[in-house]
Tab-separated table of C-alpha atoms in Angstrom:
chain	number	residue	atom	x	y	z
A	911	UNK	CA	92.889	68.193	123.561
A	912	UNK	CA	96.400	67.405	124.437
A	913	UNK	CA	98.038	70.137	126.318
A	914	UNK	CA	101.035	69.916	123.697
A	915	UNK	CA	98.235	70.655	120.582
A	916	UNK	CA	96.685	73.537	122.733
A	917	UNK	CA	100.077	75.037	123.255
A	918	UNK	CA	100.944	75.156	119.359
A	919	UNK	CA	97.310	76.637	118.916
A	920	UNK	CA	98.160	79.602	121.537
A	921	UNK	CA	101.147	80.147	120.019
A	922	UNK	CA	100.279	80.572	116.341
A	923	UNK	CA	97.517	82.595	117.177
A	924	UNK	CA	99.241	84.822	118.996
A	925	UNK	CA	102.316	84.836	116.793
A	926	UNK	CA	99.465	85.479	113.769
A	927	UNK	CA	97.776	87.873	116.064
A	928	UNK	CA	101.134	89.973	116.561
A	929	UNK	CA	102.132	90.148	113.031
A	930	UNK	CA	98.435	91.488	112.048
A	931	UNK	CA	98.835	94.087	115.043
A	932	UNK	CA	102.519	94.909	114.271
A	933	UNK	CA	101.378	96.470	110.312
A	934	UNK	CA	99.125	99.261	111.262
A	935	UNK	CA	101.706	99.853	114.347
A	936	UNK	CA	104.344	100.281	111.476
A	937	UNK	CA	101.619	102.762	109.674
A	938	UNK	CA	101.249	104.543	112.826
A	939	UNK	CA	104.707	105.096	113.522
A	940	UNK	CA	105.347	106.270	109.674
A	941	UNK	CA	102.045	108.899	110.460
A	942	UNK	CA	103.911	109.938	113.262
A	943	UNK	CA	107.294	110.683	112.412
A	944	UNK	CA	109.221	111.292	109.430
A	945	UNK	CA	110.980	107.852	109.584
A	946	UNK	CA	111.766	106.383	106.287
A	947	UNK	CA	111.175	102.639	105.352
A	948	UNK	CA	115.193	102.295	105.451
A	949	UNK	CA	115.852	104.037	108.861
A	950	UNK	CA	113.008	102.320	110.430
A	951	UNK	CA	114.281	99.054	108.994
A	952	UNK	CA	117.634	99.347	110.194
A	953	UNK	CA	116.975	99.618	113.743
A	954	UNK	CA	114.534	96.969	113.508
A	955	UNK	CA	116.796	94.436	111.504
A	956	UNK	CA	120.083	95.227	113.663
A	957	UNK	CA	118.034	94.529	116.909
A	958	UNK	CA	116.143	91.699	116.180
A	959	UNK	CA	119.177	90.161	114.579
A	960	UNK	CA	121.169	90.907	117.817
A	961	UNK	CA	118.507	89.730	119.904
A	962	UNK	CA	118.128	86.247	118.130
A	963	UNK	CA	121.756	85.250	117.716
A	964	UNK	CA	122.719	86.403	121.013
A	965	UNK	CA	119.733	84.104	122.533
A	966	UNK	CA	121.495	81.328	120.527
A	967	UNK	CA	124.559	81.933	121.566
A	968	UNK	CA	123.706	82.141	125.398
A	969	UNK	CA	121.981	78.763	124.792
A	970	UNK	CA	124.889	77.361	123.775
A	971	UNK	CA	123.705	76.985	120.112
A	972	UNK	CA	125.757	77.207	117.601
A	973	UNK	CA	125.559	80.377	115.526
A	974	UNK	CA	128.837	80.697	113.493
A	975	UNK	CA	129.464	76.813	112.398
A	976	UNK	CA	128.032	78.300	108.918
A	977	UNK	CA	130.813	80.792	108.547
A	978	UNK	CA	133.224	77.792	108.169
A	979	UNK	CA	132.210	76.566	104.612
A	980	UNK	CA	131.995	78.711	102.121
A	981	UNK	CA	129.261	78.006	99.705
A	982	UNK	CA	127.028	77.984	102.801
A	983	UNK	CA	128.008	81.673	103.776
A	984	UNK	CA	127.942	82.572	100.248
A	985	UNK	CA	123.874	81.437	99.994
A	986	UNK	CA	123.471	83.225	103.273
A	987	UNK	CA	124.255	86.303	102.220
A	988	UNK	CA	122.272	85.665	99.282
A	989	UNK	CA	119.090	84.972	101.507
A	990	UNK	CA	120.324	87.894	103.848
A	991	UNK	CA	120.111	90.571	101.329
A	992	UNK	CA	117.782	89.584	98.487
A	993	UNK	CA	115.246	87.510	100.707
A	994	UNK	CA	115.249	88.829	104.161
A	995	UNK	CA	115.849	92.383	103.139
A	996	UNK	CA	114.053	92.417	100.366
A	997	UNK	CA	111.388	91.309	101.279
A	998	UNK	CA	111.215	93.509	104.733
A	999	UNK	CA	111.963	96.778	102.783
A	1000	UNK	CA	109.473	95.972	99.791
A	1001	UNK	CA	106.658	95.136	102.818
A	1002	UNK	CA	107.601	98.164	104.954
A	1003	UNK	CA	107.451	100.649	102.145
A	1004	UNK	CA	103.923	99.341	101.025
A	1005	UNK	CA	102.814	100.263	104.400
A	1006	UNK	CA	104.648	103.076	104.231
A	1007	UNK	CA	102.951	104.312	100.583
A	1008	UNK	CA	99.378	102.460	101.537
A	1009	UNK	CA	98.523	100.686	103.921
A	1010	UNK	CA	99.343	97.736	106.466
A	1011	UNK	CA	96.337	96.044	105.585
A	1012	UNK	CA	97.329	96.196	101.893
A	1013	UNK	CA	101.221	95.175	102.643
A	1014	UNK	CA	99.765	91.737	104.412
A	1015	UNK	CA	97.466	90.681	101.486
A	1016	UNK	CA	100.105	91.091	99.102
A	1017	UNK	CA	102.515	89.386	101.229
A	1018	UNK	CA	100.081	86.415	101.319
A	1019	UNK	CA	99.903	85.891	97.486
A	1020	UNK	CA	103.894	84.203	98.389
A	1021	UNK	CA	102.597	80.775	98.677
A	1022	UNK	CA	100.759	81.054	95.494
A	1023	UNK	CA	103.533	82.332	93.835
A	1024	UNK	CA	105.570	79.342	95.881
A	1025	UNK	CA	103.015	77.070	93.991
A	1026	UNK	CA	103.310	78.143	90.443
A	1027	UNK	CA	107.306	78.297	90.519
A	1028	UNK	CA	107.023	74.886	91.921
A	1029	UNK	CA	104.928	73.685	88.905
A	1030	UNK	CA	106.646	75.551	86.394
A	1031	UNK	CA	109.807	73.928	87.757
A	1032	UNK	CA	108.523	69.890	88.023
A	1033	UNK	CA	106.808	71.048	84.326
A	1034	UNK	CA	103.879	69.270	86.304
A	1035	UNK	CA	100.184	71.553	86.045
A	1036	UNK	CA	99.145	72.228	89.692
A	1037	UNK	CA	96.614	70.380	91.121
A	1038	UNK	CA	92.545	71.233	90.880
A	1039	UNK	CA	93.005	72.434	94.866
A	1040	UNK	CA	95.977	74.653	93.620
A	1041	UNK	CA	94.690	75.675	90.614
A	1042	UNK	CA	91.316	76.903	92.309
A	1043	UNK	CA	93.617	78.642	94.907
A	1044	UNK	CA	95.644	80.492	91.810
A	1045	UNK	CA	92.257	81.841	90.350
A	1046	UNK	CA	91.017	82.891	93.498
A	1047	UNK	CA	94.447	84.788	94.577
A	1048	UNK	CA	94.454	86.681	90.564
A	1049	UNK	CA	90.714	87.528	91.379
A	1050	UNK	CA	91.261	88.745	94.928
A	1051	UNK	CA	94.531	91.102	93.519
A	1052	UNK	CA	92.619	92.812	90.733
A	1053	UNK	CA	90.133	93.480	93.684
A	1054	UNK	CA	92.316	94.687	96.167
A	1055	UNK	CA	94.138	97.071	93.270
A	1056	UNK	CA	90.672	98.387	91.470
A	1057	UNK	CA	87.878	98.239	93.961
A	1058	UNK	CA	85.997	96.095	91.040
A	1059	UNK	CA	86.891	98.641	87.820
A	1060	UNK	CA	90.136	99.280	85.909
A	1061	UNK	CA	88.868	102.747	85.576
A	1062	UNK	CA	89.050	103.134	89.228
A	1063	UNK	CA	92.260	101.783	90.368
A	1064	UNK	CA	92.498	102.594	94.536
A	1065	UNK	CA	96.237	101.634	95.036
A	1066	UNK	CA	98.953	104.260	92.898
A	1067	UNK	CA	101.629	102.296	90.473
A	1068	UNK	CA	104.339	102.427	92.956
A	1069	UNK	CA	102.063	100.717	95.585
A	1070	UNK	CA	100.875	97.949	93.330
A	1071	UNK	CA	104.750	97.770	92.718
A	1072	UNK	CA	106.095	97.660	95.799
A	1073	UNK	CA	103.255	95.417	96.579
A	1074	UNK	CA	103.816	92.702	94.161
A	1075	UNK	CA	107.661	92.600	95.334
A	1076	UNK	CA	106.707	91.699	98.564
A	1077	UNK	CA	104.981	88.585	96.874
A	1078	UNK	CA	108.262	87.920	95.052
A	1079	UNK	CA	110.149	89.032	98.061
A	1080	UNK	CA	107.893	86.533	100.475
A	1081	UNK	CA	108.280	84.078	97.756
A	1082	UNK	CA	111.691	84.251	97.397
A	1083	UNK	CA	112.450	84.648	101.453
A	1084	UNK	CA	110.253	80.691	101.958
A	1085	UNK	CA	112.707	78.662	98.924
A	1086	UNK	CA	115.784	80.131	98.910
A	1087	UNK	CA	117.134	79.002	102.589
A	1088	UNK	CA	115.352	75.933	102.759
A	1089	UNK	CA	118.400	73.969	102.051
A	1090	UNK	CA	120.325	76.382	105.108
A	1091	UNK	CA	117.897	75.497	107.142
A	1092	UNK	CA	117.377	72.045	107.329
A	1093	UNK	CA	121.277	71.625	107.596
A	1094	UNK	CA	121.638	74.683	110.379
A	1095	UNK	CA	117.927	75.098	111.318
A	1096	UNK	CA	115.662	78.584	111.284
A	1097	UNK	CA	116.255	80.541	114.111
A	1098	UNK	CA	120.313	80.707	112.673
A	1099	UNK	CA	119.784	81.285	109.266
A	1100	UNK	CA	116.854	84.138	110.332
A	1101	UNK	CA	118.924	85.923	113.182
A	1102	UNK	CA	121.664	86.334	110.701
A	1103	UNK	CA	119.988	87.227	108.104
A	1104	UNK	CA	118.263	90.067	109.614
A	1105	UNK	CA	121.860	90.985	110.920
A	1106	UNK	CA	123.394	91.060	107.764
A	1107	UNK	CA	120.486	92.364	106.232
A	1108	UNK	CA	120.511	95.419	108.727
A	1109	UNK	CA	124.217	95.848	107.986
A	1110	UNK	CA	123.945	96.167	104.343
A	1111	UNK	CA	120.846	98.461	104.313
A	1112	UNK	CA	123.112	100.923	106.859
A	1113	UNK	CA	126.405	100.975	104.818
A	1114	UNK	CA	124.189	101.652	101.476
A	1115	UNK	CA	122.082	104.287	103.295
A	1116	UNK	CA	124.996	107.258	103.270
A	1117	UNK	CA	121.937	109.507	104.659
A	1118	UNK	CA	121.453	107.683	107.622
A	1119	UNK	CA	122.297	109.269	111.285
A	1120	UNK	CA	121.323	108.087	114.487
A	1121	UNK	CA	121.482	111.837	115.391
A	1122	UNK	CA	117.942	112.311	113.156
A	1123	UNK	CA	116.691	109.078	114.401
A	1124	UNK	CA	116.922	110.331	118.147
A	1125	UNK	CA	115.801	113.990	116.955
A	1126	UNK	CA	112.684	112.596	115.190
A	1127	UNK	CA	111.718	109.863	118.135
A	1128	UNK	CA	109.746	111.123	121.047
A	1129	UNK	CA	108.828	108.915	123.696
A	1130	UNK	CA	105.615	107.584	122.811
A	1131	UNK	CA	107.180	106.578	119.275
A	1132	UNK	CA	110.239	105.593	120.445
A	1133	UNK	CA	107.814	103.018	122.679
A	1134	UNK	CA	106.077	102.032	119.674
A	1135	UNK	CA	109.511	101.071	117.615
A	1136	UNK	CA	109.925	99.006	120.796
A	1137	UNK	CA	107.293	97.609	121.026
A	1138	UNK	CA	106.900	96.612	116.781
A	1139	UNK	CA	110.573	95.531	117.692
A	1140	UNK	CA	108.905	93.057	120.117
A	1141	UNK	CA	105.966	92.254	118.885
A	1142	UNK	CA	107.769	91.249	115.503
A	1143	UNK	CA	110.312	89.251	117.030
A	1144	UNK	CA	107.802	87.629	119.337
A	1145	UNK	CA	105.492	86.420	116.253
A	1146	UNK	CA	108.631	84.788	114.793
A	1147	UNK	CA	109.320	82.890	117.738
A	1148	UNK	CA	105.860	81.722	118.053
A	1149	UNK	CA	105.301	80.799	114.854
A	1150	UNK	CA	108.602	78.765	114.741
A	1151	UNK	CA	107.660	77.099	117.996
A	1152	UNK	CA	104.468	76.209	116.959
A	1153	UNK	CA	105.489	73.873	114.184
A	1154	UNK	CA	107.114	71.948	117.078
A	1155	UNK	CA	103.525	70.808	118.196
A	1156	UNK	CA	100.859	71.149	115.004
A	1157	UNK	CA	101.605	70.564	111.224
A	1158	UNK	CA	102.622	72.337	108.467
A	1159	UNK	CA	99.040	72.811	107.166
A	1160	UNK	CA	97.368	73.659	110.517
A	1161	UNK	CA	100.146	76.386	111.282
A	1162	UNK	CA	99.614	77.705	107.126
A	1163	UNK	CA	95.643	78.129	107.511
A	1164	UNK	CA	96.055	79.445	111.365
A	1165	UNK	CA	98.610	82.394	109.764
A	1166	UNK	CA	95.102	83.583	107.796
A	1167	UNK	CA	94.499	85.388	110.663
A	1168	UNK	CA	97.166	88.079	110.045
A	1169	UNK	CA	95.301	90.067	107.446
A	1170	UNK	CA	92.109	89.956	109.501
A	1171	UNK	CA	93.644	91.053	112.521
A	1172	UNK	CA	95.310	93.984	110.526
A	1173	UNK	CA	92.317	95.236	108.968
A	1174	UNK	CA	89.767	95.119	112.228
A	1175	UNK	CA	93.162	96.919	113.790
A	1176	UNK	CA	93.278	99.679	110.864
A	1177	UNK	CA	89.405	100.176	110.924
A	1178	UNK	CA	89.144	100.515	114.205
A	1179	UNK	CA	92.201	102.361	115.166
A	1180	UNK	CA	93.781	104.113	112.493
A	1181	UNK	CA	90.115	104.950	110.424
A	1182	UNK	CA	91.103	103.126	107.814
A	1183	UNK	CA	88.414	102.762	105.580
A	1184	UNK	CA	88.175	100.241	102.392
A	1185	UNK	CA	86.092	99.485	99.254
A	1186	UNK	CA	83.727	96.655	99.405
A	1187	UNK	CA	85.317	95.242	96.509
A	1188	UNK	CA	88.815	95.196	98.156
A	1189	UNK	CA	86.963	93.753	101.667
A	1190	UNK	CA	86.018	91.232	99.025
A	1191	UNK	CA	89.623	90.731	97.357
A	1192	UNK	CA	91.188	90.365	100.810
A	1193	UNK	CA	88.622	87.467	101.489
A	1194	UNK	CA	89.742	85.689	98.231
A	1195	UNK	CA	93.758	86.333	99.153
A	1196	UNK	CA	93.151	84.625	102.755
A	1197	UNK	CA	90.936	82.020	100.992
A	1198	UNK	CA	93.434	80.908	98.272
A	1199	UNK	CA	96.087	80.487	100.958
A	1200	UNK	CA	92.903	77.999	102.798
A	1201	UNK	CA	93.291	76.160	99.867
A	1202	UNK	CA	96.722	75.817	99.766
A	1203	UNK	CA	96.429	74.432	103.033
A	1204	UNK	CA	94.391	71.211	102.295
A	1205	UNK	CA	96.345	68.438	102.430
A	1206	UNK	CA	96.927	65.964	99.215
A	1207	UNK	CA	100.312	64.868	100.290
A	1208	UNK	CA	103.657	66.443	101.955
A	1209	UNK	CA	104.644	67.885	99.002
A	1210	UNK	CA	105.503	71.618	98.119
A	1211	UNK	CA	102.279	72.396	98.105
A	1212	UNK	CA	102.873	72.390	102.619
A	1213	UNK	CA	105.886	74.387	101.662
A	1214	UNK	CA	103.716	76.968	100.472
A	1215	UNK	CA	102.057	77.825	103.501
A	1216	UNK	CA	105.643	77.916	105.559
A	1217	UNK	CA	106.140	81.512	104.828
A	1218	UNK	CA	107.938	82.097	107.749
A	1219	UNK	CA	108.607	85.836	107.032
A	1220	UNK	CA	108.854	87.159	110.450
């Protein structure tokens, strides 16, 4: 194996590995404190953001080229507020009402969503692969929401809600930019979108003090905002780096690990416990995102797998 390969394996599994881990550290943290989904996400989108453009900027990237035409701005801010912090607050707050294991799986139906938009907007039917991966994803949702009966529905309405925008959210976060990106590349348009993001969530939060975020913070929580801070920021990088050295579709089925490595986390650390019908609906979520990943040609259908929603 070329030492180039293993180092984009490495990296995507531990980029996967740290975005499974960093969900039931977000449940932890909301069991251990009376953060809210918007105070917790301000911190976290103000730092990150900070971190990434300031690692940019001390690289002697640049980082505010985009502010000099307008309609690119414009679509940033777009992205900024309805992708990246959409989707982040519609995630968070799933964990927040269910579970992190719960939050993932529903953030993985994205790339099916990804598919159909793509072949509702070619007016082209999706392919048997895609199709297969569509039924599968359906089956593994009603699942993961009833345990196997509509009479017994596990997740309340405002999870399933919350839930499904963070497909839309996901969805949304993967085709909006893609145009920003290719002209001003990732790490840019995702360091300022979780800055602007974090800006917009603080001026519309009128509640929000740091006075209650230092009163409610002890040191062992405090550490683990750090270190979800980290870890999050840490998977991004990873993942981003790792499409350097393995392809789109090798980097999309590698990500599969995320859920897994969230629920063996919330089992065996936060005593989760979970239906074997919903075991069985997360199995069909990670397996129609497989499918997605099977190459017919460097289409959309790769696209779907690049949800690069760190």
């Amino acid at each position: 194996m070329k030492s180039s390969r293993r180092l984009g394996l490495i990296m995507i599994i531990s980029g996967a590995t740290l975005w499974g881990i960093s969900g039931p550290m977000i449940q932890w943290l909301f069991d251990h404190t009376s953060l809210t989904s918007s105070s917790y996400l301000v911190v976290r989108l103000l730092v990150a953001g900070v971190f990434i453009l300031a690692f940019l900027f001390f690289t002697n990237q640049n980082i505010f080229g985009i502010w000099k035409h307008p309609s690119h701005w414009i679509q940033l801010i777009i992205f900024s507020v309805l992708g990246m912090l959409g989707a982040q607050y519609a995630f968070v707050e799933t964990v927040h009402i269910s579970n992190a294991v719960t939050a993932t799986l529903f953030q993985f139906l994205g790339p099916v969503l990804i598919t159909i938009y793509v072949a509702i907007q070619k007016k082209k039917l999706p392919s048997v692969i895609q199709s297969l991966a569509v039924i599968a994803a359906l089956s593994g949702t009603y699942f993961l929401i009833t345990n196997g009966s509509f009479e017994d529905v596990i997740l309340s309405k405002q999870a399933i809600l919350f839930g499904i925008l963070t497909a839309i959210g996901f969805a949304f976060y993967t085709l909006h930019p893609a145009k920003l990106i290719k002209q001003w590349g990732t790490t840019v348009i995702v360091g300022w979108g979780m800055l602007i993001g974090g800006i917009v969530l603080f001026l519309s939060n009128q509640q929000y003090a740091f006075h209650h975020l230092a009163k409610t913070l002890t040191i062992s929580t405090f550490s683990m905002l750090a270190i979800i801070i980290l870890s999050g920021t840490l998977s991004f990088v990873f993942y981003i780096g790792s499409l350097k050295y393995l392809t789109a579709t090798e980097t999309g089925l590698l990500s599969s690990i995320e859920p897994l490595v969230a629920a063996i986390v919330s089992i065996t650390w936060l005593n989760e416990s979970f239906g074997g019908y919903q075991l069985l609906g997360g199995a069909f979520i990670i397996l129609a995102v497989i499918f997605l990943t099977i190459p017919e040609k460097e289409t959309e259908s790769s696209l779907a797998t690049e949800h690069v929603s760190r």
